Amino acid sequence: MQEVARRVFSEQGRPSPTGIRRNWHRFMAAGARLLLDVQSGSLHSLDEAAWGVLEAMEKGKAASQTDGADGVMADLDVLIAEGTLSYPDYPDPMPAALGPGVVKAMCLNVSHDCNMRCGYCFAGAGGFGGERSLMPAQIGCRALDLLFDISGHVRHLDVDYFGGEPLLNMDAVGEITRHGRELEARTGKTLKLTLTTNCYGLTPEVDKFLNDNNIAAVLSVDGRPGVHDGVRRTADGDSTFQRIAGNMLRFVNTRPTGEYYARGTYTRRNLDFVEDVLFLADMGFTSISFEPVVAPPSSPYSIREQDLPRIFDSYDRLVTEMAARRAAGREFRFFHFDLNVAHGPCLAKRLLGCGAGREYVAVTPDGALYPCHQFVGREGFIMGNVWDGIVRPEIGEAFAGAHIYAKPACRDCWARYMCSGGCHANAHEMNGTLMAPYSIGCLITRKRLEAALAYAALQASAPA
Amino acid sequence: MVSTDTRKETKHIRTIIAADLKGTAATGGCRECQTSCQSACKTSCTLGNQACRK
């Protein structure tokens, strides 16, 4: 064996198969052999010899008996020396300090009412299990006062107008937005506003308001008309695709540079959701996001384990279709493939993920604070209110304790720094605890990340 | 610290994207980044597609 290879294994010992499986994630995607170094976040491509050597090492077999072993070992040493590959038995890095929670983002549920009745709605058709109501502008303005106050040194703040359907309460949205811009001017902080809508009530006046006020838009649509109308209908049971598609296209065409996402939910009924993504791309939308439904197992929409192979096929096909369209000059963005591999978030951020209850809270129309929009209405999760602030900090502390090093299912998962432990609300809904992630969600996330990394590799390798 | 500028050639393994997540253990935590579940996901947090604002 060459001298460089001896250096790694004589100085640090032979890496354990467990460490290799945990920290060197080797996978095939889009016809490429890839290796993610989990601790550094670096992405490598492997030739057949390297694939074989690493496979043998994962199984605890003698790598030196594999073709090309000496050369592969030499490569491993180069990568380890430069830091793009981590010695797999080193412990995970720890951030200097996580510090106390600082709320810097709010989801304003400006409407606990909706003009649609989507079959899979986690918000109970808008009411979140309670009475239908709209947020008075005064409550929203007070929420922003609180946000600007308790965000302390953080300068970039995020607020999402959400619901229910926020367009049912545009007067309040307008007043809250004006107040937010005044707070920006007064404090020097930056407030990024987003509005999530079902587009049913989107009008040219609303288009203009969103554009004039630089509000990002998340536009809900599920793709092909039959798929969309199979789930997303009005309160009277009417189909909605034709109307919302027209509204969406008109709106998007008024903001050539403004931020938006056409955002869909896929369910058991459209496991071939790649067709829905491509349908929206063919309509002309260039920023698209699709999410798996989260529904109890009894729901006819819920994703079951036996549905996963078809979902995985959809992600695989999306990679190749997106690469082909990019090469043909018809590129579009898919939210979850938009990985920032080289300059993504820091380690501290990745331990805690979304920051629910600690950096992010949801506000109900009557001013109650919850850890996030999905916890609204769940018993025991009211953290405070917009007048008194957070009065039950122990709730946020429980969320802070549910980090990836603390959760058994996350500790040894190769995706831990990219997924960051998954959605707390899904974990709580499916398993009754923040400490055990939703297992089907984990399987989908891992596949989606592999696909995203494969797409990143294709982009990095494509001619400029 | 990652430095691929003066590296030796590798034959079997090609680095596609070099990253230094470990290095941010000491430098991160400013919290200026976007909140991950605040835009186009809302139901399945993923951090890989967030950017560092530093």
CSV table of C-alpha atoms in Angstrom, one decimal, chain A:
chain,number,residue,atom,x,y,z
A,1,MET,CA,0.0,0.0,0.0
A,2,GLN,CA,1.3,3.5,-0.7
A,3,GLU,CA,2.7,5.7,1.9
A,4,VAL,CA,-0.2,8.2,2.0
A,5,ALA,CA,-2.7,5.5,2.6
A,6,ARG,CA,-0.6,4.0,5.4
A,7,ARG,CA,-0.7,7.5,7.0
A,8,VAL,CA,-4.4,7.5,7.5
A,9,PHE,CA,-4.8,4.0,8.8
A,10,SER,CA,-1.6,3.9,10.9
A,11,GLU,CA,-2.1,7.2,12.6
A,12,GLN,CA,-5.8,7.1,13.1
A,13,GLY,CA,-6.6,3.5,12.9
A,14,ARG,CA,-8.8,1.7,10.4
A,15,PRO,CA,-12.1,3.4,10.1
A,16,SER,CA,-15.0,1.4,11.5
A,17,PRO,CA,-17.7,0.2,9.2
A,18,THR,CA,-20.2,1.9,11.4
A,19,GLY,CA,-18.4,5.2,11.1
A,20,ILE,CA,-18.1,4.9,7.4
A,21,ARG,CA,-21.8,4.1,7.0
A,22,ARG,CA,-22.7,7.0,9.2
A,23,ASN,CA,-20.4,9.7,7.8
A,24,TRP,CA,-19.6,8.7,4.2
A,25,HIS,CA,-22.9,8.4,2.4
A,26,ARG,CA,-22.3,6.5,-0.9
A,27,PHE,CA,-25.2,6.4,-3.3
A,28,MET,CA,-26.2,6.1,-7.0
A,29,ALA,CA,-28.4,8.7,-8.5
A,30,ALA,CA,-29.1,9.9,-12.0
A,31,GLY,CA,-26.5,7.3,-13.2
A,32,ALA,CA,-23.8,8.8,-11.1
A,33,ARG,CA,-21.8,7.2,-8.2
A,34,LEU,CA,-21.7,9.9,-5.5
A,35,LEU,CA,-20.2,10.3,-2.1
A,36,LEU,CA,-21.5,12.8,0.5
A,37,ASP,CA,-19.1,13.5,3.3
A,38,VAL,CA,-21.6,14.2,6.0
A,39,GLN,CA,-19.5,16.2,8.4
A,40,SER,CA,-18.0,18.6,5.9
A,41,GLY,CA,-20.9,18.6,3.5
A,42,SER,CA,-18.6,18.0,0.5
A,43,LEU,CA,-19.9,16.1,-2.5
A,44,HIS,CA,-17.6,13.8,-4.5
A,45,SER,CA,-18.1,11.5,-7.5
A,46,LEU,CA,-16.6,8.0,-7.5
A,47,ASP,CA,-15.3,5.7,-10.2
A,48,GLU,CA,-16.0,2.0,-10.2
A,49,ALA,CA,-12.9,1.2,-8.3
A,50,ALA,CA,-13.6,3.7,-5.5
A,51,TRP,CA,-17.2,2.5,-5.3
A,52,GLY,CA,-16.0,-1.0,-4.8
A,53,VAL,CA,-13.4,-0.1,-2.2
A,54,LEU,CA,-15.8,2.0,-0.2
A,55,GLU,CA,-18.4,-0.8,-0.4
A,56,ALA,CA,-15.9,-3.3,1.0
A,57,MET,CA,-14.9,-0.9,3.8
A,58,GLU,CA,-18.5,-0.4,4.8
A,59,LYS,CA,-18.9,-4.1,5.2
A,60,GLY,CA,-15.6,-4.4,7.2
A,61,LYS,CA,-13.9,-6.3,4.4
A,62,ALA,CA,-10.2,-5.8,3.6
A,63,ALA,CA,-10.2,-3.0,1.0
A,64,SER,CA,-6.6,-3.9,-0.2
A,65,GLN,CA,-8.1,-7.0,-1.9
A,66,THR,CA,-10.3,-4.8,-4.1
A,67,ASP,CA,-9.2,-3.7,-7.6
A,68,GLY,CA,-7.5,-0.3,-7.5
A,69,ALA,CA,-7.4,-0.2,-3.7
A,70,ASP,CA,-4.0,1.5,-3.4
A,71,GLY,CA,-5.0,4.3,-5.7
A,72,VAL,CA,-8.4,4.8,-4.0
A,73,MET,CA,-6.7,4.9,-0.5
A,74,ALA,CA,-4.3,7.5,-1.8
A,75,ASP,CA,-7.3,9.6,-3.0
A,76,LEU,CA,-8.9,9.2,0.4
A,77,ASP,CA,-5.8,10.6,2.1
A,78,VAL,CA,-5.7,13.6,-0.2
A,79,LEU,CA,-9.3,14.4,0.5
A,80,ILE,CA,-9.0,13.9,4.3
A,81,ALA,CA,-5.8,16.1,4.3
A,82,GLU,CA,-7.6,18.9,2.5
A,83,GLY,CA,-10.8,18.6,4.6
A,84,THR,CA,-13.3,17.6,2.0
A,85,LEU,CA,-13.5,14.2,3.5
A,86,SER,CA,-13.8,13.6,7.3
A,87,TYR,CA,-12.2,10.8,9.1
A,88,PRO,CA,-15.4,8.8,9.7
A,89,ASP,CA,-14.8,7.9,13.3
A,90,TYR,CA,-14.3,11.5,14.5
A,91,PRO,CA,-17.2,12.7,16.7
A,92,ASP,CA,-19.7,15.1,15.3
A,93,PRO,CA,-18.6,18.8,15.6
A,94,MET,CA,-20.3,20.8,18.3
A,95,PRO,CA,-21.2,24.5,17.8
A,96,ALA,CA,-19.6,26.9,20.3
A,97,ALA,CA,-23.0,27.7,21.8
A,98,LEU,CA,-26.6,27.5,20.8
A,99,GLY,CA,-27.5,30.4,23.1
A,100,PRO,CA,-31.0,31.3,24.1
A,101,GLY,CA,-33.9,31.3,21.6
A,102,VAL,CA,-34.4,34.6,19.7
A,103,VAL,CA,-37.7,34.8,17.9
A,104,LYS,CA,-37.0,36.3,14.4
A,105,ALA,CA,-39.9,34.9,12.3
A,106,MET,CA,-43.6,34.8,12.6
A,107,CYS,CA,-46.4,33.1,10.8
A,108,LEU,CA,-49.5,35.4,11.1
A,109,ASN,CA,-52.6,33.4,10.7
A,110,VAL,CA,-54.6,36.4,9.5
A,111,SER,CA,-57.5,34.2,8.6
A,112,HIS,CA,-58.9,31.2,10.3
A,113,ASP,CA,-61.4,30.9,7.5
A,114,CYS,CA,-61.1,29.6,3.9
A,115,ASN,CA,-63.1,29.8,0.7
A,116,MET,CA,-61.9,26.3,-0.2
A,117,ARG,CA,-62.3,22.9,1.4
A,118,CYS,CA,-59.2,20.9,0.4
A,119,GLY,CA,-59.4,17.2,1.4
A,120,TYR,CA,-56.1,17.0,3.1
A,121,CYS,CA,-56.1,20.4,4.9
A,122,PHE,CA,-54.2,20.3,8.2
A,123,ALA,CA,-55.9,23.5,9.2
A,124,GLY,CA,-59.4,21.9,9.5
A,125,ALA,CA,-60.6,23.8,6.4
A,126,GLY,CA,-59.3,27.0,7.8
A,127,GLY,CA,-60.6,26.9,11.3
A,128,PHE,CA,-57.8,24.9,12.9
A,129,GLY,CA,-60.3,23.1,15.0
A,130,GLY,CA,-61.9,26.2,16.4
A,131,GLU,CA,-64.3,28.9,15.3
A,132,ARG,CA,-63.8,30.7,12.0
A,133,SER,CA,-62.3,34.1,12.5
A,134,LEU,CA,-60.2,36.9,11.0
A,135,MET,CA,-57.3,38.6,12.6
A,136,PRO,CA,-58.0,42.2,13.5
A,137,ALA,CA,-55.2,44.5,12.1
A,138,GLN,CA,-54.5,45.7,15.6
A,139,ILE,CA,-53.5,42.1,16.6
A,140,GLY,CA,-51.2,41.7,13.6
A,141,CYS,CA,-49.6,45.1,14.2
A,142,ARG,CA,-49.0,44.2,17.9
A,143,ALA,CA,-47.5,40.9,16.8
A,144,LEU,CA,-45.0,42.9,14.6
A,145,ASP,CA,-44.2,45.2,17.5
A,146,LEU,CA,-43.4,42.1,19.6
A,147,LEU,CA,-41.3,40.6,16.8
A,148,PHE,CA,-39.2,43.7,16.3
A,149,ASP,CA,-38.7,43.9,20.1
A,150,ILE,CA,-37.8,40.4,21.0
A,151,SER,CA,-35.7,39.7,17.9
A,152,GLY,CA,-32.9,41.6,19.7
A,153,HIS,CA,-29.7,41.9,17.6
A,154,VAL,CA,-31.1,39.9,14.6
A,155,ARG,CA,-31.6,42.2,11.7
A,156,HIS,CA,-33.4,40.0,9.1
A,157,LEU,CA,-36.9,39.2,10.1
A,158,ASP,CA,-39.5,37.0,8.3
A,159,VAL,CA,-43.3,37.2,8.4
A,160,ASP,CA,-45.7,35.0,6.5
A,161,TYR,CA,-49.3,35.9,6.0
A,162,PHE,CA,-51.0,32.5,6.3
A,163,GLY,CA,-54.3,30.9,7.3
A,164,GLY,CA,-56.8,29.7,6.3
A,165,GLU,CA,-56.9,31.9,3.3
A,166,PRO,CA,-55.2,35.3,3.9
A,167,LEU,CA,-56.9,37.0,0.9
A,168,LEU,CA,-60.1,36.9,2.9
A,169,ASN,CA,-58.6,39.5,5.2
A,170,MET,CA,-56.8,41.9,2.8
A,171,ASP,CA,-57.7,45.0,4.7
A,172,ALA,CA,-55.8,43.8,7.7
A,173,VAL,CA,-52.9,42.5,5.6
A,174,GLY,CA,-52.6,46.0,4.1
A,175,GLU,CA,-52.6,47.7,7.5
A,176,ILE,CA,-50.1,45.2,9.0
A,177,THR,CA,-47.8,45.6,6.0
A,178,ARG,CA,-47.8,49.4,6.3
A,179,HIS,CA,-47.0,49.0,10.0
A,180,GLY,CA,-44.2,46.6,9.3
A,181,ARG,CA,-42.6,49.0,6.8
A,182,GLU,CA,-42.8,51.7,9.4
A,183,LEU,CA,-41.0,49.5,11.9
A,184,GLU,CA,-38.3,48.7,9.3
A,185,ALA,CA,-37.7,52.4,8.7
A,186,ARG,CA,-37.6,53.1,12.5
A,187,THR,CA,-35.3,50.3,13.5
A,188,GLY,CA,-33.1,49.7,10.4
A,189,LYS,CA,-34.1,46.0,10.4
A,190,THR,CA,-35.2,44.2,7.2
A,191,LEU,CA,-38.7,42.5,7.1
A,192,LYS,CA,-39.2,39.9,4.5
A,193,LEU,CA,-42.9,39.3,3.9
A,194,THR,CA,-44.5,36.3,2.3
A,195,LEU,CA,-48.1,35.5,1.6
A,196,THR,CA,-49.4,32.0,1.1
A,197,THR,CA,-52.7,31.8,-0.9
A,198,ASN,CA,-54.9,29.4,-2.7
A,199,CYS,CA,-55.2,32.0,-5.5
A,200,TYR,CA,-59.0,31.7,-5.6
A,201,GLY,CA,-59.5,35.3,-4.7
A,202,LEU,CA,-56.4,36.7,-6.4
A,203,THR,CA,-57.3,39.8,-8.3
A,204,PRO,CA,-55.4,42.4,-10.3
A,205,GLU,CA,-55.7,44.7,-7.2
A,206,VAL,CA,-54.1,42.1,-5.0
A,207,ASP,CA,-51.4,41.5,-7.6
A,208,LYS,CA,-50.5,45.1,-7.5
A,209,PHE,CA,-50.5,45.3,-3.7
A,210,LEU,CA,-48.1,42.3,-3.5
A,211,ASN,CA,-45.8,43.7,-6.1
A,212,ASP,CA,-45.8,47.2,-4.7
A,213,ASN,CA,-45.0,45.9,-1.3
A,214,ASN,CA,-42.4,43.4,-2.4
A,215,ILE,CA,-44.2,40.5,-0.8
A,216,ALA,CA,-43.1,37.0,-1.9
A,217,ALA,CA,-46.0,34.7,-2.8
A,218,VAL,CA,-46.6,31.0,-2.3
A,219,LEU,CA,-49.3,30.0,-4.7
A,220,SER,CA,-51.0,26.7,-3.9
A,221,VAL,CA,-51.8,24.5,-6.9
A,222,ASP,CA,-51.5,20.7,-7.2
A,223,GLY,CA,-50.6,20.3,-10.8
A,224,ARG,CA,-52.7,18.6,-13.5
A,225,PRO,CA,-56.4,19.7,-13.4
A,226,GLY,CA,-57.7,16.3,-12.5
A,227,VAL,CA,-55.3,15.9,-9.6
A,228,HIS,CA,-55.9,19.5,-8.4
A,229,ASP,CA,-59.7,19.3,-8.6
A,230,GLY,CA,-59.7,15.9,-7.0
A,231,VAL,CA,-58.6,17.5,-3.7
A,232,ARG,CA,-58.9,21.3,-3.9
A,233,ARG,CA,-62.5,22.4,-4.2
A,234,THR,CA,-64.6,25.3,-3.0
A,235,ALA,CA,-66.8,25.2,0.0
A,236,ASP,CA,-69.7,24.4,-2.4
A,237,GLY,CA,-67.8,21.5,-3.9
A,238,ASP,CA,-66.9,23.2,-7.2
A,239,SER,CA,-63.7,22.7,-9.0
A,240,THR,CA,-61.1,25.4,-8.8
A,241,PHE,CA,-58.3,24.7,-11.2
A,242,GLN,CA,-59.4,26.8,-14.1
A,243,ARG,CA,-60.0,29.9,-12.0
A,244,ILE,CA,-56.8,29.7,-9.9
A,245,ALA,CA,-54.6,28.8,-12.8
A,246,GLY,CA,-55.8,31.9,-14.7
A,247,ASN,CA,-55.2,34.0,-11.6
A,248,MET,CA,-51.8,32.6,-11.0
A,249,LEU,CA,-50.6,33.1,-14.6
A,250,ARG,CA,-51.8,36.7,-14.6
A,251,PHE,CA,-50.1,37.4,-11.3
A,252,VAL,CA,-46.8,35.8,-12.1
A,253,ASN,CA,-46.6,37.6,-15.4
A,254,THR,CA,-46.9,40.9,-13.5
A,255,ARG,CA,-43.7,40.1,-11.5
A,256,PRO,CA,-41.0,39.0,-13.8
A,257,THR,CA,-38.4,39.4,-11.0
A,258,GLY,CA,-40.6,39.0,-8.0
A,259,GLU,CA,-40.3,36.0,-5.8
A,260,TYR,CA,-42.9,33.3,-5.9
A,261,TYR,CA,-43.4,29.6,-5.7
A,262,ALA,CA,-46.1,27.5,-7.4
A,263,ARG,CA,-46.5,25.1,-4.5
A,264,GLY,CA,-48.3,21.7,-4.6
A,265,THR,CA,-49.0,18.9,-2.3
A,266,TYR,CA,-48.8,15.3,-3.5
A,267,THR,CA,-50.8,12.5,-2.0
A,268,ARG,CA,-51.4,8.8,-2.4
A,269,ARG,CA,-53.5,9.7,-5.4
A,270,ASN,CA,-50.7,11.2,-7.4
A,271,LEU,CA,-47.6,9.3,-6.6
A,272,ASP,CA,-46.4,10.2,-10.1
A,273,PHE,CA,-46.3,13.8,-9.0
A,274,VAL,CA,-43.3,14.4,-11.3
A,275,GLU,CA,-46.0,14.8,-14.0
A,276,ASP,CA,-47.6,17.6,-11.9
A,277,VAL,CA,-44.3,19.4,-11.5
A,278,LEU,CA,-43.7,19.2,-15.2
A,279,PHE,CA,-47.2,20.2,-16.0
A,280,LEU,CA,-46.7,23.4,-14.0
A,281,ALA,CA,-43.3,24.0,-15.7
A,282,ASP,CA,-45.0,23.6,-19.1
A,283,MET,CA,-47.6,26.2,-18.0
A,284,GLY,CA,-44.7,28.6,-17.6
A,285,PHE,CA,-44.0,28.6,-13.9
A,286,THR,CA,-40.3,28.7,-13.2
A,287,SER,CA,-40.3,28.3,-9.3
A,288,ILE,CA,-42.0,25.2,-8.2
A,289,SER,CA,-42.2,23.3,-4.9
A,290,PHE,CA,-44.0,20.0,-4.1
A,291,GLU,CA,-44.5,18.5,-0.7
A,292,PRO,CA,-45.7,15.1,0.5
A,293,VAL,CA,-49.0,15.3,2.3
A,294,VAL,CA,-49.0,14.7,6.0
A,295,ALA,CA,-52.1,12.9,7.0
A,296,PRO,CA,-53.1,10.3,9.5
A,297,PRO,CA,-52.8,6.7,8.3
A,298,SER,CA,-56.6,6.5,8.1
A,299,SER,CA,-56.8,9.2,5.5
A,300,PRO,CA,-57.3,8.2,1.9
A,301,TYR,CA,-54.5,10.7,1.0
A,302,SER,CA,-51.8,9.5,3.4
A,303,ILE,CA,-48.5,8.1,2.1
A,304,ARG,CA,-47.9,4.5,3.0
A,305,GLU,CA,-44.7,2.6,3.0
A,306,GLN,CA,-45.8,0.7,-0.1
A,307,ASP,CA,-46.2,4.0,-1.9
A,308,LEU,CA,-42.6,4.9,-1.6
A,309,PRO,CA,-41.1,3.2,-4.7
A,310,ARG,CA,-43.4,5.2,-6.9
A,311,ILE,CA,-42.5,8.4,-5.1
A,312,PHE,CA,-38.8,7.6,-5.4
A,313,ASP,CA,-39.3,7.1,-9.1
A,314,SER,CA,-40.9,10.5,-9.4
A,315,TYR,CA,-37.9,12.2,-7.7
A,316,ASP,CA,-35.4,10.2,-10.0
A,317,ARG,CA,-37.3,11.2,-13.1
A,318,LEU,CA,-37.5,14.8,-11.9
A,319,VAL,CA,-33.7,15.0,-11.8
A,320,THR,CA,-33.3,13.8,-15.3
A,321,GLU,CA,-36.1,15.9,-16.7
A,322,MET,CA,-34.8,19.0,-15.0
A,323,ALA,CA,-31.3,18.4,-16.3
A,324,ALA,CA,-32.6,17.9,-19.8
A,325,ARG,CA,-34.7,21.1,-19.7
A,326,ARG,CA,-31.8,23.0,-18.3
A,327,ALA,CA,-29.6,21.9,-21.1
A,328,ALA,CA,-32.3,22.9,-23.6
A,329,GLY,CA,-32.6,26.4,-22.0
A,330,ARG,CA,-35.9,25.7,-20.3
A,331,GLU,CA,-34.7,25.6,-16.8
A,332,PHE,CA,-37.0,25.8,-13.8
A,333,ARG,CA,-36.3,25.8,-10.1
A,334,PHE,CA,-37.6,23.0,-7.8
A,335,PHE,CA,-37.5,24.2,-4.2
A,336,HIS,CA,-36.0,21.1,-2.7
A,337,PHE,CA,-33.4,20.7,-5.4
A,338,ASP,CA,-32.1,24.2,-4.8
A,339,LEU,CA,-29.4,23.0,-2.5
A,340,ASN,CA,-26.7,25.4,-1.4
A,341,VAL,CA,-24.1,22.8,-0.8
A,342,ALA,CA,-21.0,25.0,-0.5
A,343,HIS,CA,-22.5,27.9,1.4
A,344,GLY,CA,-25.5,26.6,3.3
A,345,PRO,CA,-26.4,27.3,6.9
A,346,CYS,CA,-24.0,26.9,9.7
A,347,LEU,CA,-23.8,24.0,12.0
A,348,ALA,CA,-25.7,25.7,14.8
A,349,LYS,CA,-28.7,26.3,12.5
A,350,ARG,CA,-28.6,22.7,11.3
A,351,LEU,CA,-28.9,21.2,14.8
A,352,LEU,CA,-32.2,22.8,15.4
A,353,GLY,CA,-33.8,23.0,11.9
A,354,CYS,CA,-36.8,25.2,11.5
A,355,GLY,CA,-36.5,26.8,14.9
A,356,ALA,CA,-40.1,26.3,15.9
A,357,GLY,CA,-40.9,27.7,19.3
A,358,ARG,CA,-37.5,29.2,19.6
A,359,GLU,CA,-36.9,31.3,16.5
A,360,TYR,CA,-40.3,31.0,14.9
A,361,VAL,CA,-43.8,31.3,16.3
A,362,ALA,CA,-47.3,31.4,14.8
A,363,VAL,CA,-49.9,33.9,15.8
A,364,THR,CA,-53.6,33.2,15.8
A,365,PRO,CA,-56.3,35.7,15.0
A,366,ASP,CA,-56.9,36.3,18.7
A,367,GLY,CA,-53.2,36.9,19.4
A,368,ALA,CA,-52.1,33.6,20.9
A,369,LEU,CA,-48.6,32.4,20.2
A,370,TYR,CA,-47.9,28.8,19.1
A,371,PRO,CA,-44.5,27.2,18.3
A,372,CYS,CA,-45.5,27.0,14.6
A,373,HIS,CA,-48.5,27.1,12.3
A,374,GLN,CA,-49.1,23.4,12.5
A,375,PHE,CA,-49.3,23.4,16.3
A,376,VAL,CA,-52.1,25.9,16.3
A,377,GLY,CA,-55.1,24.4,18.1
A,378,ARG,CA,-53.0,21.6,19.6
A,379,GLU,CA,-53.6,21.4,23.4
A,380,GLY,CA,-50.8,22.5,25.6
A,381,PHE,CA,-48.8,24.4,23.0
A,382,ILE,CA,-49.9,28.0,23.6
A,383,MET,CA,-46.6,29.8,24.4
A,384,GLY,CA,-48.0,33.3,25.2
A,385,ASN,CA,-49.7,36.1,23.4
A,386,VAL,CA,-48.9,39.3,21.5
A,387,TRP,CA,-49.4,41.6,24.5
A,388,ASP,CA,-47.4,39.7,27.1
A,389,GLY,CA,-45.0,38.0,24.8
A,390,ILE,CA,-43.7,34.5,25.5
A,391,VAL,CA,-45.0,33.5,29.0
A,392,ARG,CA,-44.2,29.8,28.7
A,393,PRO,CA,-40.6,29.6,27.6
A,394,GLU,CA,-40.4,26.0,28.7
A,395,ILE,CA,-42.3,25.1,25.5
A,396,GLY,CA,-39.5,26.6,23.4
A,397,GLU,CA,-37.0,24.9,25.5
A,398,ALA,CA,-38.6,21.5,24.8
A,399,PHE,CA,-38.2,22.2,21.1
A,400,ALA,CA,-34.6,23.3,21.6
A,401,GLY,CA,-34.0,20.0,23.3
A,402,ALA,CA,-35.2,18.1,20.3
A,403,HIS,CA,-32.0,18.6,18.2
A,404,ILE,CA,-30.4,16.1,15.9
A,405,TYR,CA,-27.8,15.0,18.4
A,406,ALA,CA,-30.5,14.2,21.0
A,407,LYS,CA,-32.9,12.2,18.8
A,408,PRO,CA,-31.9,8.6,18.4
A,409,ALA,CA,-33.3,8.3,14.9
A,410,CYS,CA,-31.2,11.3,13.8
A,411,ARG,CA,-27.9,10.8,15.5
A,412,ASP,CA,-26.6,8.2,13.0
A,413,CYS,CA,-28.6,9.3,10.0
A,414,TRP,CA,-26.4,10.5,7.1
A,415,ALA,CA,-29.0,13.2,6.2
A,416,ARG,CA,-28.9,14.8,9.7
A,417,TYR,CA,-27.3,18.1,8.7
A,418,MET,CA,-29.5,18.6,5.7
A,419,CYS,CA,-32.8,17.6,7.1
A,420,SER,CA,-32.1,18.8,10.6
A,421,GLY,CA,-34.4,16.4,12.2
A,422,GLY,CA,-37.5,17.0,10.2
A,423,CYS,CA,-40.7,18.6,11.1
A,424,HIS,CA,-41.6,18.8,14.8
A,425,ALA,CA,-45.3,19.0,14.1
A,426,ASN,CA,-45.2,15.8,12.0
A,427,ALA,CA,-43.2,14.0,14.7
A,428,HIS,CA,-45.7,15.1,17.3
A,429,GLU,CA,-48.7,14.2,15.2
A,430,MET,CA,-47.5,10.8,14.2
A,431,ASN,CA,-45.6,9.7,17.3
A,432,GLY,CA,-46.9,11.9,20.1
A,433,THR,CA,-43.4,13.2,20.8
A,434,LEU,CA,-40.9,15.7,19.5
A,435,MET,CA,-38.1,13.2,19.9
A,436,ALA,CA,-39.1,10.6,17.3
A,437,PRO,CA,-39.4,11.9,13.7
A,438,TYR,CA,-42.1,10.8,11.3
A,439,SER,CA,-40.5,7.7,9.7
A,440,ILE,CA,-42.1,7.9,6.3
A,441,GLY,CA,-41.1,11.5,6.2
A,442,CYS,CA,-37.5,10.5,6.9
A,443,LEU,CA,-37.5,8.0,4.0
A,444,ILE,CA,-38.9,10.6,1.6
A,445,THR,CA,-36.5,13.3,2.8
A,446,ARG,CA,-33.5,11.0,2.4
A,447,LYS,CA,-34.5,10.1,-1.2
A,448,ARG,CA,-35.2,13.8,-2.0
A,449,LEU,CA,-31.8,14.8,-0.7
A,450,GLU,CA,-30.1,12.2,-2.8
A,451,ALA,CA,-32.0,13.4,-5.8
A,452,ALA,CA,-31.1,17.0,-5.0
A,453,LEU,CA,-27.4,16.2,-4.6
A,454,ALA,CA,-27.5,14.3,-7.9
A,455,TYR,CA,-29.0,17.4,-9.5
A,456,ALA,CA,-26.3,19.6,-7.9
A,457,ALA,CA,-23.6,17.2,-9.3
A,458,LEU,CA,-25.1,17.4,-12.8
A,459,GLN,CA,-25.2,21.2,-12.6
A,460,ALA,CA,-21.6,21.4,-11.4
A,461,SER,CA,-20.5,19.1,-14.1
A,462,ALA,CA,-22.5,20.7,-17.0
A,463,PRO,CA,-20.7,23.1,-19.4
A,464,ALA,CA,-21.0,26.7,-18.4
